[in-house]
PDB file of C-alpha atoms in Angstrom:
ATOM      1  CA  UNK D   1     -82.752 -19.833  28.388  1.00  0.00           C
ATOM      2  CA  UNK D   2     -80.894 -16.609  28.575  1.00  0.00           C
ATOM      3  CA  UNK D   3     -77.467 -16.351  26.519  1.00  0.00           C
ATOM      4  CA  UNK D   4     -75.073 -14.529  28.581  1.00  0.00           C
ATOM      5  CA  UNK D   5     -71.608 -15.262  28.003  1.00  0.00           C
ATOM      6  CA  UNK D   6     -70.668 -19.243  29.874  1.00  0.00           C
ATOM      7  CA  UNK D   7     -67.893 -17.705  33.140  1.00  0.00           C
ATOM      8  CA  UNK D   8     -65.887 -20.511  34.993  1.00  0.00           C
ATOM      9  CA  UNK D   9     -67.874 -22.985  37.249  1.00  0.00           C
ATOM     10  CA  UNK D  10     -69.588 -21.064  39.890  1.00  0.00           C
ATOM     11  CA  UNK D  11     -67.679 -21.676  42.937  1.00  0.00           C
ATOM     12  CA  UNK D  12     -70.887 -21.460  44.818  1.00  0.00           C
ATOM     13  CA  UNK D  13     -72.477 -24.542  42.811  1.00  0.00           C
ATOM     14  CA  UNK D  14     -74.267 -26.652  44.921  1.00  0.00           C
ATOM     15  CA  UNK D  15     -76.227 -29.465  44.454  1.00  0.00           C
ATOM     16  CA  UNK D  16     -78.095 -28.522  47.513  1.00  0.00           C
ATOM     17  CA  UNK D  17     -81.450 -27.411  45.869  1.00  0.00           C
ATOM     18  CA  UNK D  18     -82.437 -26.072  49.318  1.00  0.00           C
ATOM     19  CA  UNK D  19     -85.361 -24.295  47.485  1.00  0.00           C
ATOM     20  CA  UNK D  20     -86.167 -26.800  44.999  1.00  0.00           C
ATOM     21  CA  UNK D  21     -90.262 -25.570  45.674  1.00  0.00           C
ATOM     22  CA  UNK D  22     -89.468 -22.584  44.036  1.00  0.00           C
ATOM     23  CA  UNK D  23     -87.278 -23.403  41.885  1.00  0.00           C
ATOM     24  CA  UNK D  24     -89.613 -26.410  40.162  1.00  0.00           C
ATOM     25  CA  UNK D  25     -92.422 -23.755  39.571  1.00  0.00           C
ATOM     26  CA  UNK D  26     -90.359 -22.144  37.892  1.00  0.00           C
ATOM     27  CA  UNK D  27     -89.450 -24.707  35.798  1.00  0.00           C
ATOM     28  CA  UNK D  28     -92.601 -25.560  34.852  1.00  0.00           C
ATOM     29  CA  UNK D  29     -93.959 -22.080  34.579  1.00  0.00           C
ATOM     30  CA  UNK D  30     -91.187 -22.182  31.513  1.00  0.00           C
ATOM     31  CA  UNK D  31     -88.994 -19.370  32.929  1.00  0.00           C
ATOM     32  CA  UNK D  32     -86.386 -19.050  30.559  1.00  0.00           C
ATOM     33  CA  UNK D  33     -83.526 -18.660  33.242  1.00  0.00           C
ATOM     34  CA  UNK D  34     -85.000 -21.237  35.744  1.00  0.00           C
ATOM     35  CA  UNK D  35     -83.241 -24.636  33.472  1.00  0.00           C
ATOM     36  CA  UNK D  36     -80.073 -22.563  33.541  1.00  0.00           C
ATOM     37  CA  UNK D  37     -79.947 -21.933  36.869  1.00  0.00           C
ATOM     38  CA  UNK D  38     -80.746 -25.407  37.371  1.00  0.00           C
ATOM     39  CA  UNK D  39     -77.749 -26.495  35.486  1.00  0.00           C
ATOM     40  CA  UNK D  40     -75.475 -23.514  37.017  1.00  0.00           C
ATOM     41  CA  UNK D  41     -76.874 -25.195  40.382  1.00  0.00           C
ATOM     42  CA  UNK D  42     -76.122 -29.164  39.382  1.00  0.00           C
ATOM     43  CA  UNK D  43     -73.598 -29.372  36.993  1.00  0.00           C
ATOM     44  CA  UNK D  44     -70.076 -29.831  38.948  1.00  0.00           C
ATOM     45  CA  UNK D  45     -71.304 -32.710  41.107  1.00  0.00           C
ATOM     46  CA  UNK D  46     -73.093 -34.245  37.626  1.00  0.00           C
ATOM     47  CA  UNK D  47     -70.041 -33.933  35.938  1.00  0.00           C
ATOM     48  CA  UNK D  48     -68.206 -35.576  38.638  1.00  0.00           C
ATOM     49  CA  UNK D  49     -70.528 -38.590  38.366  1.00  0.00           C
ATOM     50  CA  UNK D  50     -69.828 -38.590  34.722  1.00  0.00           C
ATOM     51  CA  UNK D  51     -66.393 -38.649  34.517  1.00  0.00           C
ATOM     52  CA  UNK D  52     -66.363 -41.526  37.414  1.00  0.00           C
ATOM     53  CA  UNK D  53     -68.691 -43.294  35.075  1.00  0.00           C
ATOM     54  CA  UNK D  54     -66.839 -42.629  31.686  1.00  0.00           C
ATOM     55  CA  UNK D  55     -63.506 -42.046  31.987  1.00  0.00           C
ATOM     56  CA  UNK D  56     -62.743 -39.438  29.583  1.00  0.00           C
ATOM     57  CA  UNK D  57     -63.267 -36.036  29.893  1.00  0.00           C
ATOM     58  CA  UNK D  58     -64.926 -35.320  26.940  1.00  0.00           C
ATOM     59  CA  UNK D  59     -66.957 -38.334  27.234  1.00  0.00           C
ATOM     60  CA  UNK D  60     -68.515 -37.219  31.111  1.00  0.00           C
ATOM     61  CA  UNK D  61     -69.161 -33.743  29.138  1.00  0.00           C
ATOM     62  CA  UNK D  62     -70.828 -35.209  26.181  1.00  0.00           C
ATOM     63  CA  UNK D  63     -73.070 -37.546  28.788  1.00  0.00           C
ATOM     64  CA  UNK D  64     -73.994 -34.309  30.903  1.00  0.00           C
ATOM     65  CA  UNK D  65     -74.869 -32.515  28.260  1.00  0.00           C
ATOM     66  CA  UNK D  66     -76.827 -35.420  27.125  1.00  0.00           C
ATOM     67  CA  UNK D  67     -78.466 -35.571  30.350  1.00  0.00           C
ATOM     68  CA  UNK D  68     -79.513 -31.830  30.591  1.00  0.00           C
ATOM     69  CA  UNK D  69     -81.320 -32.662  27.459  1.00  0.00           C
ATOM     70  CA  UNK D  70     -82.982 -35.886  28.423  1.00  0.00           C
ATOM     71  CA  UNK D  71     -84.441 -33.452  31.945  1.00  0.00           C
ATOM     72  CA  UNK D  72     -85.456 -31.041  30.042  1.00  0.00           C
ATOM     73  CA  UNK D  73     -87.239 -32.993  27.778  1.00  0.00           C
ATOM     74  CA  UNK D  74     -88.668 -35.205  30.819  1.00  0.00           C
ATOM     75  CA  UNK D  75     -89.469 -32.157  33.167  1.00  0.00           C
ATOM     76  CA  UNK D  76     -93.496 -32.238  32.594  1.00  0.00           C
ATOM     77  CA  UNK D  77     -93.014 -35.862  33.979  1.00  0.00           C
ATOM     78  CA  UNK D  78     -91.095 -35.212  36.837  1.00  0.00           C
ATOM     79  CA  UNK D  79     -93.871 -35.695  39.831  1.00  0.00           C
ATOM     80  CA  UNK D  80     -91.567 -34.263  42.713  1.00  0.00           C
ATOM     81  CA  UNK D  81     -91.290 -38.023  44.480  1.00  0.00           C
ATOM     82  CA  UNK D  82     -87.620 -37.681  44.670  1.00  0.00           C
ATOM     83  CA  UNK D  83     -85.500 -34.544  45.020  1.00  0.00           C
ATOM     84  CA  UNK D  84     -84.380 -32.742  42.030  1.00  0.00           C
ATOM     85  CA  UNK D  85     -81.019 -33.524  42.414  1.00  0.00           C
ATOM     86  CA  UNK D  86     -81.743 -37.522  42.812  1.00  0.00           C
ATOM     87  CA  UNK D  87     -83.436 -37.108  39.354  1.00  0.00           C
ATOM     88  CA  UNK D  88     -80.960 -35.707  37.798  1.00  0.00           C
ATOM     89  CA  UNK D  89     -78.261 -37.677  39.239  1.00  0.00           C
ATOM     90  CA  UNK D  90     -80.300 -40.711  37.645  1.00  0.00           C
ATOM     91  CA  UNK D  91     -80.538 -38.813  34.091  1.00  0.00           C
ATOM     92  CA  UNK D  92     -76.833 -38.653  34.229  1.00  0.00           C
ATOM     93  CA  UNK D  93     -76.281 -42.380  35.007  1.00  0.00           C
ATOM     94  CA  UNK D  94     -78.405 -43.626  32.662  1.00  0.00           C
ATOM     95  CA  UNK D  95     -76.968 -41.147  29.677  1.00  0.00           C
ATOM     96  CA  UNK D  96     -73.860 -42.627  30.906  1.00  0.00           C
ATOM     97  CA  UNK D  97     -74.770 -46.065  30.042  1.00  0.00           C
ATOM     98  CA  UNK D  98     -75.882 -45.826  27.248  1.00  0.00           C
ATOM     99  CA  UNK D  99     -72.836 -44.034  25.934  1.00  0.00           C
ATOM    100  CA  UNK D 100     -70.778 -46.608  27.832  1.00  0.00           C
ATOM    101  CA  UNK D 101     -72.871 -49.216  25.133  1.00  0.00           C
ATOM    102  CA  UNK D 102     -72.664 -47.509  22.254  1.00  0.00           C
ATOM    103  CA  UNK D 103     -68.878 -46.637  22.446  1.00  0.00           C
ATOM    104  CA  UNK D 104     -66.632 -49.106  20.448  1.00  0.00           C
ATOM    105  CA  UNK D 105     -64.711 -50.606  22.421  1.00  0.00           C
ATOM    106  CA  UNK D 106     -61.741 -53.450  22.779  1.00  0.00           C
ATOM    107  CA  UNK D 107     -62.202 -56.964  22.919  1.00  0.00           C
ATOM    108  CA  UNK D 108     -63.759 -58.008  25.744  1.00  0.00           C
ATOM    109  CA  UNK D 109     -62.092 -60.361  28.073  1.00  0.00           C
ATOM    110  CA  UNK D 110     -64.021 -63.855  28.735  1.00  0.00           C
ATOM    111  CA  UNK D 111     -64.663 -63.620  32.230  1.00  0.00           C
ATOM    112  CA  UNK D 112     -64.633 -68.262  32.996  1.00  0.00           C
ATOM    113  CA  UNK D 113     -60.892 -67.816  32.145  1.00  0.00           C
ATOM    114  CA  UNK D 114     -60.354 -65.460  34.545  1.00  0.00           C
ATOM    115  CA  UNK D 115     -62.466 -66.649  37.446  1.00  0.00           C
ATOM    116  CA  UNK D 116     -60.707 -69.035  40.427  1.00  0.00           C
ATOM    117  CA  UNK D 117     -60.663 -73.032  39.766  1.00  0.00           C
ATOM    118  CA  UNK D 118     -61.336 -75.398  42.641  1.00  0.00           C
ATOM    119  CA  UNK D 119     -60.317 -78.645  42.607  1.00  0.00           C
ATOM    120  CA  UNK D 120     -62.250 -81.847  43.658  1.00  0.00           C
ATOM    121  CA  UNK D 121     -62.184 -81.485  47.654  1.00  0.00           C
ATOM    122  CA  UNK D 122     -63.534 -77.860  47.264  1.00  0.00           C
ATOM    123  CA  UNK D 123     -59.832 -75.874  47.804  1.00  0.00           C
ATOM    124  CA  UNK D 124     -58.459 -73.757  45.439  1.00  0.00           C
ATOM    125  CA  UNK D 125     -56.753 -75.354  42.609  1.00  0.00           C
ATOM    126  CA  UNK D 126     -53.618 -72.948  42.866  1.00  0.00           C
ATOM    127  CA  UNK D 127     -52.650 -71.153  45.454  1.00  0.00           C
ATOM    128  CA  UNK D 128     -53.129 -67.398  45.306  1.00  0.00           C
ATOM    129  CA  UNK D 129     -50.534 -65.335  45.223  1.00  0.00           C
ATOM    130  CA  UNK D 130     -50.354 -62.589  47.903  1.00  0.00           C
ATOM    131  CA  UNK D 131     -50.461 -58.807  46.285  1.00  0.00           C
ATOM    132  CA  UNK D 132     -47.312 -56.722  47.076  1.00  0.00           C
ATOM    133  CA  UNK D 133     -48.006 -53.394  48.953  1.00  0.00           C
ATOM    134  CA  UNK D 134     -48.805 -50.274  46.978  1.00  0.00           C
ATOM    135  CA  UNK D 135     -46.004 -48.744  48.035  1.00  0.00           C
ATOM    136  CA  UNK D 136     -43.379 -51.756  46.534  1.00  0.00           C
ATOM    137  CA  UNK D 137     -45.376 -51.748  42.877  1.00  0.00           C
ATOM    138  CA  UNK D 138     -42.507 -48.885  41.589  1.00  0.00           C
ATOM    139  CA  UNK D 139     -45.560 -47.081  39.526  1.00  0.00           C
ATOM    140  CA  UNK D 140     -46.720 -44.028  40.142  1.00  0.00           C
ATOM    141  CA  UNK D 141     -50.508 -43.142  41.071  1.00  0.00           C
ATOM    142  CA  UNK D 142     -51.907 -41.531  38.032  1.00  0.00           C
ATOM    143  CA  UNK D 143     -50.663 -44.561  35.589  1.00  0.00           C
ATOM    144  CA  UNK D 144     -52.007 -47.028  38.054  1.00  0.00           C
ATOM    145  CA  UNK D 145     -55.293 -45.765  37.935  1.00  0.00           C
ATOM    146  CA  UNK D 146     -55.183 -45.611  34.052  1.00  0.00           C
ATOM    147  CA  UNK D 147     -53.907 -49.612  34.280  1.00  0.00           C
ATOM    148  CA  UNK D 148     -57.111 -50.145  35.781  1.00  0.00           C
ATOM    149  CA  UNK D 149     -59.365 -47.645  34.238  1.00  0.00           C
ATOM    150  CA  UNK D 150     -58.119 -49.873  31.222  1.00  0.00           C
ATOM    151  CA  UNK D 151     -58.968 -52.934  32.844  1.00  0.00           C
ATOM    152  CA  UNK D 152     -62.027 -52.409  33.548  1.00  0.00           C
ATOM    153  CA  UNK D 153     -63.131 -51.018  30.012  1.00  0.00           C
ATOM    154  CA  UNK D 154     -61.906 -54.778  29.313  1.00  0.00           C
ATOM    155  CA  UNK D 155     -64.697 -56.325  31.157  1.00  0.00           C
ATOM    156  CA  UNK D 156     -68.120 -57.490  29.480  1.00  0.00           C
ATOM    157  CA  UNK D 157     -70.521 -55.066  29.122  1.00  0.00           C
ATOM    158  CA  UNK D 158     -72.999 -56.456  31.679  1.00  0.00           C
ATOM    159  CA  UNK D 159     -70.292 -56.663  34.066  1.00  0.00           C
ATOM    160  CA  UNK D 160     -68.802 -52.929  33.990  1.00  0.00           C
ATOM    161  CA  UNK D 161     -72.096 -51.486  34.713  1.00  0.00           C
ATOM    162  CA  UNK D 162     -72.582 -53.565  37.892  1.00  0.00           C
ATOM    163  CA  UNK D 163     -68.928 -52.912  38.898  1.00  0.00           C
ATOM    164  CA  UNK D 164     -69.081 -48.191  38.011  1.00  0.00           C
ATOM    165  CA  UNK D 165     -73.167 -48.609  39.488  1.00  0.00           C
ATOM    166  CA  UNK D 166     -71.913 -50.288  42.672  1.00  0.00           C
ATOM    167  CA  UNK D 167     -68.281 -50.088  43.805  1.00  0.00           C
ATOM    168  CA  UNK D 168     -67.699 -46.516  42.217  1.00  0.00           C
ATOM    169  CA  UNK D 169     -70.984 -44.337  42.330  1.00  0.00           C
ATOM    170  CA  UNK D 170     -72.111 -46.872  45.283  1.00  0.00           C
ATOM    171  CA  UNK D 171     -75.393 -47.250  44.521  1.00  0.00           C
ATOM    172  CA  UNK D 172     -77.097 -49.727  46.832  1.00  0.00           C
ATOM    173  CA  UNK D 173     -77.929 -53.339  45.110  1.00  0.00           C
ATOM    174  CA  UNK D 174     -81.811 -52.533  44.752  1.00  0.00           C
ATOM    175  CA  UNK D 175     -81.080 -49.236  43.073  1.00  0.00           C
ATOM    176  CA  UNK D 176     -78.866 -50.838  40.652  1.00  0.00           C
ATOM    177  CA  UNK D 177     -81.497 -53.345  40.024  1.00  0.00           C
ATOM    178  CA  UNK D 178     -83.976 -50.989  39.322  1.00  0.00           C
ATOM    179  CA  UNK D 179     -81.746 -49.157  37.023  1.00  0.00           C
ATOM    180  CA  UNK D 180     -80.623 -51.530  34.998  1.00  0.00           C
ATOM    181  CA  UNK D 181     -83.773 -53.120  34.827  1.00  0.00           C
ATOM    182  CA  UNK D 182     -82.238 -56.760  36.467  1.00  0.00           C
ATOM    183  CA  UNK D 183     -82.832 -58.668  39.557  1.00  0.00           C
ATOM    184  CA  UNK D 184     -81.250 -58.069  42.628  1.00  0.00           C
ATOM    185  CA  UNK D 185     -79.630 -61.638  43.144  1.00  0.00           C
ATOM    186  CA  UNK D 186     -78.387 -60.746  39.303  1.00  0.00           C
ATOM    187  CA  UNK D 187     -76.737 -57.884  40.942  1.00  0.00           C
ATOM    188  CA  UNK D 188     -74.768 -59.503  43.120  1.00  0.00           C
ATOM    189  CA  UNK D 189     -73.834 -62.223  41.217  1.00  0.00           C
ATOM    190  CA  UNK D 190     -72.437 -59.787  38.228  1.00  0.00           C
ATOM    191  CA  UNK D 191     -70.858 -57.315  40.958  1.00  0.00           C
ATOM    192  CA  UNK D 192     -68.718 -60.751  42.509  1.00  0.00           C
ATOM    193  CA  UNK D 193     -67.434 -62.315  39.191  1.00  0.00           C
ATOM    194  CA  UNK D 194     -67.092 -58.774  37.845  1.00  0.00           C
ATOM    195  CA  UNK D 195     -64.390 -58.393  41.129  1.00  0.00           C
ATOM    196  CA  UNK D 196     -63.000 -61.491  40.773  1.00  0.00           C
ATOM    197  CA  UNK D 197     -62.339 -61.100  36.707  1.00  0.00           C
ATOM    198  CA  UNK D 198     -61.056 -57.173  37.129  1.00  0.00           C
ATOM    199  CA  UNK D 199     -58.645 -59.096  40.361  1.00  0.00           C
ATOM    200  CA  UNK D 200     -57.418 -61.935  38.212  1.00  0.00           C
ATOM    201  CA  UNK D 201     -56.627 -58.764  34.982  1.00  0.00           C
ATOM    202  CA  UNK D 202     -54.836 -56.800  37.640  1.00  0.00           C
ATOM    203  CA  UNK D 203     -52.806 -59.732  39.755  1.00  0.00           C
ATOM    204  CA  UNK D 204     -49.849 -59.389  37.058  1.00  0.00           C
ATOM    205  CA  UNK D 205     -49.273 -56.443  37.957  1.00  0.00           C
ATOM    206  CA  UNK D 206     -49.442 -56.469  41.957  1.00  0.00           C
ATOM    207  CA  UNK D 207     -47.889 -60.392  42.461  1.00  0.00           C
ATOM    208  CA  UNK D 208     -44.131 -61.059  42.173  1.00  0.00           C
ATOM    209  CA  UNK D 209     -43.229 -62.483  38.787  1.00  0.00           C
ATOM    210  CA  UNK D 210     -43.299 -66.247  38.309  1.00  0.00           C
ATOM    211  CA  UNK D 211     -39.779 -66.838  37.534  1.00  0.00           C
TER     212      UNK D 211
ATOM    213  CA  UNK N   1     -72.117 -72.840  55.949  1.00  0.00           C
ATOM    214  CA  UNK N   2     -72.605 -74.924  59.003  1.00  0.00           C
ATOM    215  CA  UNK N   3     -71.498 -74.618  62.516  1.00  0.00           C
ATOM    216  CA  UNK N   4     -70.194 -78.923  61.951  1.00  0.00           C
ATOM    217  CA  UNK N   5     -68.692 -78.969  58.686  1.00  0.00           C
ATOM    218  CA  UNK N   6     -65.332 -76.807  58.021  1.00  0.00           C
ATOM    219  CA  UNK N   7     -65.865 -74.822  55.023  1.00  0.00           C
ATOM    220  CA  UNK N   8     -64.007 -75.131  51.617  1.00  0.00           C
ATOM    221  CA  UNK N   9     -62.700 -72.259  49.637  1.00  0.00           C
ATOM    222  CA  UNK N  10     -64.997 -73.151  47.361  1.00  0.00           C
ATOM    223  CA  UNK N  11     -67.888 -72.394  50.014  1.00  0.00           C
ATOM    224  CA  UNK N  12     -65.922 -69.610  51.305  1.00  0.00           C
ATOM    225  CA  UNK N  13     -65.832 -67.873  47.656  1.00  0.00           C
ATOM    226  CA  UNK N  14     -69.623 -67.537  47.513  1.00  0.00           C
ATOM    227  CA  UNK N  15     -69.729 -65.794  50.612  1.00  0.00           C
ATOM    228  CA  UNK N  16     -66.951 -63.426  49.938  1.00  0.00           C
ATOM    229  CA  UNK N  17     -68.741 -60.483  48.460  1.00  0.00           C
ATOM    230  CA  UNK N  18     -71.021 -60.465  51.382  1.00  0.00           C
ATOM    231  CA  UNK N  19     -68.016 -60.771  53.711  1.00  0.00           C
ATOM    232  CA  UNK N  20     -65.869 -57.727  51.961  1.00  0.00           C
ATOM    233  CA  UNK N  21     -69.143 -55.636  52.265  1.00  0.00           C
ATOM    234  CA  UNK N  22     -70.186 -56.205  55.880  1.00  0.00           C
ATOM    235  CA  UNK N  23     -73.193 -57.900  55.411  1.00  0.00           C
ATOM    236  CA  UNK N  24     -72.329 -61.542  56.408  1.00  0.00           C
ATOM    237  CA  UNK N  25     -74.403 -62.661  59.314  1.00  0.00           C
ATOM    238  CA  UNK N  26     -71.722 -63.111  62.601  1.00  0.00           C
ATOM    239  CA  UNK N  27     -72.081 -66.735  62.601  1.00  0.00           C
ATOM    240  CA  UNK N  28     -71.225 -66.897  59.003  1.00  0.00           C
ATOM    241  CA  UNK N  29     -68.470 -64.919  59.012  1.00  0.00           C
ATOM    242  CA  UNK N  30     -67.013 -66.274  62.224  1.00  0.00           C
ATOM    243  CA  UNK N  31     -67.006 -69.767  60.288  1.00  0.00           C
ATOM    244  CA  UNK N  32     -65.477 -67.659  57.207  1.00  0.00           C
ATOM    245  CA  UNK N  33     -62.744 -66.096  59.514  1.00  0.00           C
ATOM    246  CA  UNK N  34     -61.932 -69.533  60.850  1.00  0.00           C
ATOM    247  CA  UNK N  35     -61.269 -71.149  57.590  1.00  0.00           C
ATOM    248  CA  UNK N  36     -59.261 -68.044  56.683  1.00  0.00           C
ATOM    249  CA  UNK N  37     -57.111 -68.491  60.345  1.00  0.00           C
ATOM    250  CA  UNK N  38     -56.174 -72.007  58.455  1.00  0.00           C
ATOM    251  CA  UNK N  39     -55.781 -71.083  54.436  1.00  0.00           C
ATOM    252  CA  UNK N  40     -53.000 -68.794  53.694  1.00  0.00           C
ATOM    253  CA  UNK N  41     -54.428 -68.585  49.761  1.00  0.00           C
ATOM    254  CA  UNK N  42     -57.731 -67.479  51.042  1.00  0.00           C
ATOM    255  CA  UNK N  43     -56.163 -64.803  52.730  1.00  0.00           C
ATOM    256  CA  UNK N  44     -54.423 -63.803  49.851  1.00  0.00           C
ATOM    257  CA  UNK N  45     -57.298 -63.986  48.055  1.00  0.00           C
ATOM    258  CA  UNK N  46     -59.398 -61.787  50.235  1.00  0.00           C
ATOM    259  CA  UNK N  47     -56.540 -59.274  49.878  1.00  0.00           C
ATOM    260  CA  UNK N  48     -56.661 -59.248  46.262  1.00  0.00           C
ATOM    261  CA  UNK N  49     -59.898 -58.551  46.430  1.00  0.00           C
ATOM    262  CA  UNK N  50     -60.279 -56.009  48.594  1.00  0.00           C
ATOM    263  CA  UNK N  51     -57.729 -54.007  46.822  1.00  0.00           C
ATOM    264  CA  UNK N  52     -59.416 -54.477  43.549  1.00  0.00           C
ATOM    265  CA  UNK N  53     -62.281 -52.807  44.677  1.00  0.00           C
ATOM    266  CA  UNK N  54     -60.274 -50.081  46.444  1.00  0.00           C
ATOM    267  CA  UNK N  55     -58.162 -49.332  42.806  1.00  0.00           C
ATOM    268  CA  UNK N  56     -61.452 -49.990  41.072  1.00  0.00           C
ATOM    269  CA  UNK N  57     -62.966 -46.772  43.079  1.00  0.00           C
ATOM    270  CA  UNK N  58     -59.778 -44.876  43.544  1.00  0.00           C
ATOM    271  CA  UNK N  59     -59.228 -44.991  39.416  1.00  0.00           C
ATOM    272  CA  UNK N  60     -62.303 -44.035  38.611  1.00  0.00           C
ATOM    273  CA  UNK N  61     -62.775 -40.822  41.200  1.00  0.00           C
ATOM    274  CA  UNK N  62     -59.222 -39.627  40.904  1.00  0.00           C
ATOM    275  CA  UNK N  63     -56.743 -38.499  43.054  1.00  0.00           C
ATOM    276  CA  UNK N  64     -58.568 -36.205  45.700  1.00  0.00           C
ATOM    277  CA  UNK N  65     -61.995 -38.238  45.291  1.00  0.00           C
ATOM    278  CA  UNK N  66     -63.201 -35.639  47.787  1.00  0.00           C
ATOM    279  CA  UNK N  67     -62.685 -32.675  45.541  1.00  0.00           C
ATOM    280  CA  UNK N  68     -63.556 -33.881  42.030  1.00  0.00           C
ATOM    281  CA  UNK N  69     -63.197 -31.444  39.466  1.00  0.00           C
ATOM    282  CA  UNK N  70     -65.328 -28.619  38.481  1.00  0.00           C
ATOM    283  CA  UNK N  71     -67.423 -28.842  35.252  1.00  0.00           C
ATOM    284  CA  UNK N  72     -65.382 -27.970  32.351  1.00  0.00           C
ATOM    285  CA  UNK N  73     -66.441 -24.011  31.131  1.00  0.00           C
ATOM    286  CA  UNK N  74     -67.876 -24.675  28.367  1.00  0.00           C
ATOM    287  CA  UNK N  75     -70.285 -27.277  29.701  1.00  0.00           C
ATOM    288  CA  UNK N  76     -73.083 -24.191  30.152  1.00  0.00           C
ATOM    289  CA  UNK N  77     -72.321 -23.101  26.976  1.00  0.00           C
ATOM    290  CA  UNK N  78     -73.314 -26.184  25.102  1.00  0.00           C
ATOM    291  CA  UNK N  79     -76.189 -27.052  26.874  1.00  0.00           C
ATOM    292  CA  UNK N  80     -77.072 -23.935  26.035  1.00  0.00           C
ATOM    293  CA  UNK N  81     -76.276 -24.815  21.940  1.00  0.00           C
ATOM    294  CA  UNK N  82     -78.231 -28.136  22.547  1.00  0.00           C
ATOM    295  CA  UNK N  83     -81.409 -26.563  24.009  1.00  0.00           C
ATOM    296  CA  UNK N  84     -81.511 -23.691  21.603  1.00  0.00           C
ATOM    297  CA  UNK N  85     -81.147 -26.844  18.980  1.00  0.00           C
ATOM    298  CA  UNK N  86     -84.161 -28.930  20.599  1.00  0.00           C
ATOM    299  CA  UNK N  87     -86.698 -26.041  21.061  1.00  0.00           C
ATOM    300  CA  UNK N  88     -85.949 -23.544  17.790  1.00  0.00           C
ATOM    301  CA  UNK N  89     -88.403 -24.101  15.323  1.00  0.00           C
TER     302      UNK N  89
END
C-alpha cells in the first residue's frame, strides 16, 4: 500500500467494479496500490452496510476496517465466482456479526413473554390494540429510530441477526441461511417471532395508554 | 388453511410472515384476507406488524436511506495502520 495522506471520501466511489478483471490481477500480482484502490473503490457503500448492521458509528468503522483485513488476508482464496463487491459485502456482514456477539450488551428480553397468546378456540386471547399514526406519536424522527435501534439491541442474539440479515440489509432467506450457517425453515421461524417480539417492545409506545 | 374451515388467528399468525412479504399462495391469502374482513384485532395486528418492520428498516438506514453517509475520513487511513500492522515484519 502506498501512504499518501487519507482526503475526504472520493465522491466518485463506486462500488461498481466495472473492471474488476483488471483490477483482481492486480491484486494478486501484489501491487501495492491495487488493495487501496480497492478500498477507495468499496468503502462508502461497506460502511453503509456497517452502520445499518451496528448502529454506532465507530462500531460500522471498526467492522470495516475489520473486514478490509479479513479480504486481504482471504484474497489468494477468492476464486472470482462472485463479484468483488458481493465478497466483500459478505466480509463486512460477517465482521459485523461477530462484533454484534462479542459486544456486551443489555439484558436480553425473553422473547415467550412477548409473543401473542391464543386462547382455547384458536382467537387471540386479547385483543390487539390498533397503532396510532406516525404522525399522532408527538416524537420526532431521529429519537424514534434510536427507541427502536434500542429495541432491537434488546432482542436475543439469534434473533437480531435474522431480523439486520433480512428486514434491513434484505438478504433473501437462503442467503441468510447460508450465512449464518442455519436452515432455511430456521430462518423464517427466527425472522417471525423476532417481528412479533420487536412489535410487542414497541406497542407502548405506538397504542393509546391503558387508562 | 382450507377452502371449508374458517381460519383462527391462531392459523392466521403462522401465515403472517408469508402474507406481509408477498409470498402467500392466492388461495391462502384470499382465506387470510377473509378472516381479516371479520377480526378487527387481526387487522390491528397486521398493522403492528407491518410497521415494525418498516421502523425496524427505517432506524437502522437513517433518515435519507437512499443517500447513506460517506465513509468517515479516516477510514483509509486506518486500514492503512492495520495492513502496515499485519504485513511488517
Amino acid at each position: 500500500m502506498t501512504t499518501p495522506a487519507a482526503g475526504p471520501p472520493a465522491a466518485t466511489s463506486s462500488m461498481d467494479l466495472t473492471d474488476q478483471g483488471a483490477l483482481l490481477a492486480r491484486l494478486r500480482a501484489g501491487d501495492p496500490g491495487a488493495f487501496e484502490e480497492l478500498v477507495k473503490l468499496t468503502q462508502d457503500r461497506l460502511y453503509a452496510v456497517a452502520l445499518r448492521m451496528m448502529g454506532r458509528p465507530e462500531d460500522a468503522m471498526d467492522a470495516v476496517q475489520e473486514a478490509y483485513l479479513s479480504a486481504f488476508k482471504a484474497l489468494g482464496k477468492f476464486e472470482g465466482g462472485s463479484s468483488l463487491s458481493t465478497w466483500l459485502h459478505r466480509i463486512t456482514v460477517n465482521a459485523c456479526l461477530m462484533k454484534l456477539r462479542s459486544r456486551r450488551r443489555r439484558p436480553e428480553v425473553h422473547v415467550d413473554d412477548l409473543l401473542p397468546a391464543f386462547g382455547e378456540d384458536g382467537h387471540q386471547a386479547k385483543p390487539s390494540p390498533a397503532w396510532k399514526p406516525d404522525g399522532e406519536l408527538g416524537i420526532e424522527t431521529r429519537e424514534l429510530h434510536r427507541l427502536v435501534r434500542a429495541r432491537i439491541d434488546e432482542l436475543p442474539e439469534p434473533l437480531r441477526e435474522v431480523l439486520l440479515l433480512r428486514d434491513v440489509e434484505g438478504m433473501n432467506t437462503q442467503m441468510t441461511a447460508e450465512l449464518l450457517g442455519i436452515t432455511v425453515s430456521m430462518v423464517k421461524t427466527r425472522l417471525h417471532r423476532a417481528r412479533m417480539a420487536l412489535k410487542a417492545l414497541l406497542e407502548p409506545h405506538f397504542t393509546e395508554k391503558t387508562p | 388453511m382450507t377452502a371449508h374451515s374458517p381460519l383462527t388467528c391462531r392459523q392466521l399468525f403462522d401465515f403472517l410472515a408469508d402474507y406481509v412479504d408477498g409470498t402467500l399462495a392466492p388461495a391462502q391469502r384470499a382465506e387470510f384476507e377473509r378472516h381479516m374482513g371479520a377480526c378487527p384485532s387481526c387487522v390491528a395486528y397486521v398493522d403492528g406488524y407491518r410497521r415494525t418492520i418498516e421502523l425496524g428498516k427505517a432506524a437502522c438506514c437513517g433518515d435519507h436511506p437512499d443517500r447513506p453517509p460517506a465513509a468517515p475520513e479516516g477510514l483509509l487511513n486506518a486500514v492503512r495502520s492495520a495492513l502496515r500492522r499485519e504485513t511488517e515484519p
